[in-house]
CSV table of C-alpha atoms in Angstrom, one decimal:
chain,number,residue,atom,x,y,z
A,11,MET,CA,-20.3,-46.7,-218.7
A,12,ARG,CA,-17.1,-48.3,-219.9
A,13,GLY,CA,-15.4,-44.9,-220.6
A,14,ARG,CA,-16.0,-43.0,-217.5
A,15,PRO,CA,-13.9,-43.3,-214.3
A,16,ARG,CA,-15.3,-45.3,-211.4
A,17,ARG,CA,-16.3,-43.1,-208.6
A,18,GLY,CA,-17.3,-43.7,-205.1
A,19,ARG,CA,-18.8,-47.1,-204.2
A,20,GLU,CA,-18.2,-48.3,-207.8
A,21,ALA,CA,-14.5,-47.6,-207.2
A,22,HIS,CA,-14.5,-49.2,-203.9
A,23,ALA,CA,-16.3,-52.2,-205.4
A,24,ALA,CA,-13.8,-52.4,-208.3
A,25,ALA,CA,-11.1,-52.1,-205.7
A,26,GLY,CA,-12.3,-55.5,-204.1
A,27,GLY,CA,-14.9,-53.9,-202.0
A,28,ASP,CA,-18.6,-54.6,-201.5
A,29,PRO,CA,-20.5,-51.6,-203.1
A,30,ALA,CA,-22.7,-51.7,-199.8
A,31,GLY,CA,-19.4,-50.7,-198.1
A,32,GLU,CA,-19.5,-53.9,-195.8
A,33,ALA,CA,-16.6,-55.9,-197.0
A,34,ASP,CA,-12.9,-55.3,-196.5
A,35,PRO,CA,-11.1,-53.5,-199.4
A,36,LEU,CA,-8.1,-55.7,-198.9
A,37,ASP,CA,-8.3,-59.4,-199.3
A,38,ALA,CA,-6.2,-61.9,-196.9
A,39,ALA,CA,-3.5,-62.4,-199.6
A,40,GLN,CA,-3.2,-58.4,-200.0
A,41,GLU,CA,-3.1,-57.9,-196.4
A,42,ARG,CA,-0.3,-60.5,-196.0
A,43,ARG,CA,1.6,-58.7,-198.8
A,44,VAL,CA,0.8,-55.4,-197.0
A,45,ARG,CA,2.3,-56.7,-193.6
A,46,ALA,CA,5.4,-58.4,-195.4
A,47,VAL,CA,6.4,-54.9,-197.2
A,48,LEU,CA,6.0,-53.3,-194.0
A,49,ALA,CA,8.0,-55.5,-192.0
A,50,LEU,CA,10.9,-55.7,-194.6
A,51,GLY,CA,10.8,-52.1,-194.6
A,52,GLY,CA,11.8,-52.0,-191.1
A,53,VAL,CA,8.3,-51.2,-189.4
A,54,PRO,CA,8.2,-53.0,-185.9
A,55,GLN,CA,6.0,-55.9,-185.4
A,56,ALA,CA,3.6,-54.0,-183.1
A,57,ASP,CA,2.9,-51.1,-185.6
A,58,LEU,CA,2.0,-53.6,-188.5
A,59,PRO,CA,-1.8,-53.5,-187.9
A,60,ASP,CA,-1.6,-49.8,-187.9
A,61,GLY,CA,0.1,-49.7,-191.1
A,62,VAL,CA,-2.4,-52.1,-192.8
A,63,GLN,CA,-5.2,-49.9,-191.5
A,64,GLN,CA,-3.4,-47.0,-193.0
A,65,VAL,CA,-3.4,-48.8,-196.6
A,66,ARG,CA,-7.2,-49.6,-196.2
A,67,LEU,CA,-7.9,-46.1,-195.3
A,68,ARG,CA,-6.0,-44.7,-198.2
A,69,LEU,CA,-7.7,-47.4,-200.5
A,70,LEU,CA,-11.1,-46.0,-199.2
A,71,GLU,CA,-10.0,-42.3,-199.3
A,72,ARG,CA,-9.0,-42.9,-203.0
A,73,ALA,CA,-12.4,-44.5,-204.0
A,74,ALA,CA,-14.5,-42.0,-201.8
A,75,GLY,CA,-12.7,-39.0,-203.4
A,76,GLY,CA,-14.0,-40.1,-206.8
A,77,ARG,CA,-10.5,-41.2,-208.0
A,78,GLU,CA,-10.4,-44.2,-210.3
A,79,ALA,CA,-9.8,-47.5,-208.6
A,80,PRO,CA,-6.0,-48.8,-209.2
A,81,ARG,CA,-5.8,-51.5,-211.8
A,82,ASP,CA,-3.8,-53.7,-209.4
A,83,VAL,CA,-5.1,-53.3,-206.0
A,84,SER,CA,-2.4,-55.5,-204.5
A,85,ALA,CA,0.6,-53.8,-206.3
A,86,TRP,CA,-0.9,-50.4,-205.4
A,87,ALA,CA,-1.4,-51.4,-201.8
A,88,ALA,CA,2.4,-52.9,-201.6
A,89,VAL,CA,3.6,-49.3,-203.2
A,90,VAL,CA,1.6,-47.5,-200.3
A,91,ALA,CA,3.0,-49.8,-197.6
A,92,SER,CA,6.5,-49.1,-198.9
A,93,ASN,CA,5.8,-45.5,-198.6
A,94,LEU,CA,4.4,-45.8,-195.2
A,95,ALA,CA,7.6,-47.7,-194.2
A,96,MET,CA,9.7,-44.8,-195.5
A,97,ASP,CA,7.5,-42.4,-193.6
A,98,TRP,CA,7.8,-44.5,-190.5
A,99,HIS,CA,11.5,-44.1,-190.8
A,100,ARG,CA,11.5,-40.4,-191.3
A,101,ALA,CA,9.2,-40.1,-188.3
A,102,LYS,CA,11.7,-42.2,-186.1
A,103,ARG,CA,14.5,-39.9,-187.3
A,104,ARG,CA,12.9,-36.7,-186.6
A,105,GLN,CA,12.2,-38.1,-182.9
A,106,GLU,CA,15.6,-39.1,-182.5
A,107,ARG,CA,16.8,-35.7,-183.6
A,108,LEU,CA,14.4,-33.9,-181.2
A,109,GLY,CA,15.7,-36.1,-178.5
A,110,GLU,CA,19.1,-34.8,-179.2
A,111,ARG,CA,18.1,-31.1,-179.4
A,112,LEU,CA,16.4,-31.5,-176.1
A,113,ALA,CA,19.5,-33.3,-174.5
A,114,ALA,CA,21.6,-30.3,-176.0
A,115,LEU,CA,19.5,-27.9,-173.8
A,116,ARG,CA,20.7,-29.2,-170.5
A,117,GLN,CA,24.2,-29.9,-169.0
A,118,PRO,CA,25.0,-33.7,-169.0
A,119,ALA,CA,27.3,-33.2,-166.1
A,120,GLU,CA,24.6,-32.0,-163.7
A,121,HIS,CA,21.8,-34.6,-164.6
A,122,PRO,CA,23.2,-37.9,-165.7
A,123,SER,CA,20.3,-40.0,-164.9
A,124,GLY,CA,17.2,-41.1,-166.7
A,125,GLU,CA,15.0,-39.7,-163.9
A,126,ASP,CA,16.5,-36.4,-164.4
A,127,SER,CA,15.9,-36.5,-168.2
A,128,SER,CA,12.0,-37.2,-167.6
A,129,VAL,CA,11.9,-34.2,-165.4
A,130,LEU,CA,13.6,-32.2,-168.3
A,131,SER,CA,10.8,-33.6,-170.8
A,132,VAL,CA,8.1,-32.7,-168.2
A,133,ALA,CA,9.6,-29.2,-167.8
A,134,VAL,CA,9.9,-28.6,-171.5
A,135,ALA,CA,6.4,-29.8,-172.1
A,136,GLN,CA,5.0,-27.2,-169.3
A,137,GLY,CA,7.1,-24.5,-170.7
A,138,LEU,CA,5.5,-25.1,-174.1
A,139,ASP,CA,2.1,-24.9,-172.7
A,140,GLU,CA,2.7,-21.6,-171.2
A,141,LEU,CA,4.0,-20.0,-174.4
A,142,PRO,CA,1.6,-17.9,-176.4
A,143,ASP,CA,-0.1,-19.7,-179.2
A,144,ALA,CA,1.8,-18.4,-182.1
A,145,GLN,CA,5.1,-19.1,-180.4
A,146,ARG,CA,4.2,-22.8,-179.4
A,147,GLN,CA,2.9,-23.2,-183.0
A,148,VAL,CA,6.3,-22.3,-184.8
A,149,VAL,CA,8.4,-24.4,-181.9
A,150,VAL,CA,6.2,-27.3,-182.5
A,151,LEU,CA,6.5,-27.3,-186.5
A,152,ARG,CA,10.0,-26.4,-186.3
A,153,PHE,CA,11.4,-28.9,-183.7
A,154,TYR,CA,8.6,-31.6,-183.3
A,155,ALA,CA,7.6,-31.6,-187.0
A,156,ASP,CA,11.2,-31.0,-188.3
A,157,LEU,CA,9.7,-28.4,-190.8
A,158,PRO,CA,12.2,-25.6,-192.3
A,159,VAL,CA,11.6,-22.0,-191.4
A,160,ARG,CA,10.5,-21.3,-195.1
A,161,SER,CA,7.9,-23.9,-195.1
A,162,ILE,CA,6.4,-22.7,-191.7
A,163,ALA,CA,6.3,-19.3,-193.0
A,164,GLU,CA,4.5,-20.3,-196.3
A,165,GLN,CA,2.0,-22.5,-194.2
A,166,LEU,CA,1.3,-19.7,-191.8
A,167,GLY,CA,1.2,-17.0,-194.4
A,168,VAL,CA,3.6,-14.8,-192.5
A,169,PRO,CA,7.3,-13.6,-193.5
A,170,GLU,CA,10.3,-15.8,-192.5
A,171,GLY,CA,11.4,-13.1,-190.2
A,172,THR,CA,8.3,-13.4,-188.0
A,173,VAL,CA,8.8,-17.1,-187.9
A,174,LYS,CA,12.6,-16.6,-186.8
A,175,SER,CA,11.5,-13.8,-184.4
A,176,ARG,CA,8.7,-16.2,-182.9
A,177,LEU,CA,11.3,-19.0,-182.5
A,178,HIS,CA,14.0,-16.8,-180.9
A,179,THR,CA,11.5,-15.5,-178.3
A,180,ALA,CA,9.9,-18.8,-177.6
A,181,VAL,CA,13.5,-20.6,-177.1
A,182,ARG,CA,14.4,-17.9,-175.0
A,183,ALA,CA,11.4,-18.1,-172.9
A,184,LEU,CA,11.8,-22.0,-172.7
A,185,ARG,CA,15.5,-21.7,-171.3
A,186,ALA,CA,14.4,-19.1,-169.0
A,187,ARG,CA,11.8,-21.6,-167.6
A,188,LEU,CA,14.3,-24.3,-167.3
A,189,HIS,CA,16.7,-22.4,-165.6
A,190,GLU,CA,14.1,-21.0,-163.3
A,191,ASP,CA,13.1,-24.4,-162.3
A,192,GLU,CA,16.7,-25.4,-162.0
A,193,VAL,CA,16.1,-28.2,-164.5
A,194,VAL,CA,19.3,-27.0,-166.6
């Protein structure tokens, strides 16, 4: 039993959890450390509980996947928390870039108010709903998930030219929809 890696409930128990699956895989000190790492990483206070839950989930997934339990759960959890903080910043930057891209679709002089901006957001969402699935998929992957064309093509198993064509057609349809609705 010494030489083989721990799996399933054994790994969970070794990581500080109860083999019956009832105890928290993070003790209070580990949770405080995870919260501190997330907070120092710039994650807003409101999102800290979600970050702690993500660390717990990853520890449980690791155990359920049969992977060996980390030797130092506290250090492992801190590294995971640090990675989550970086992911949070990346997602925030993606959202900011998306907002900039959507703002570029409209003419600022015509719609200066925040109310008009929300009208634009609703119109874009409705336009996305009306696109064929293949076009909507590439628009979401490109502009919302911020994936490069090459990655989209690889993930979907289609040529890059097909992705570009779908994007072009979808953006043209969205622009037409926004002009038709007199949003831009």
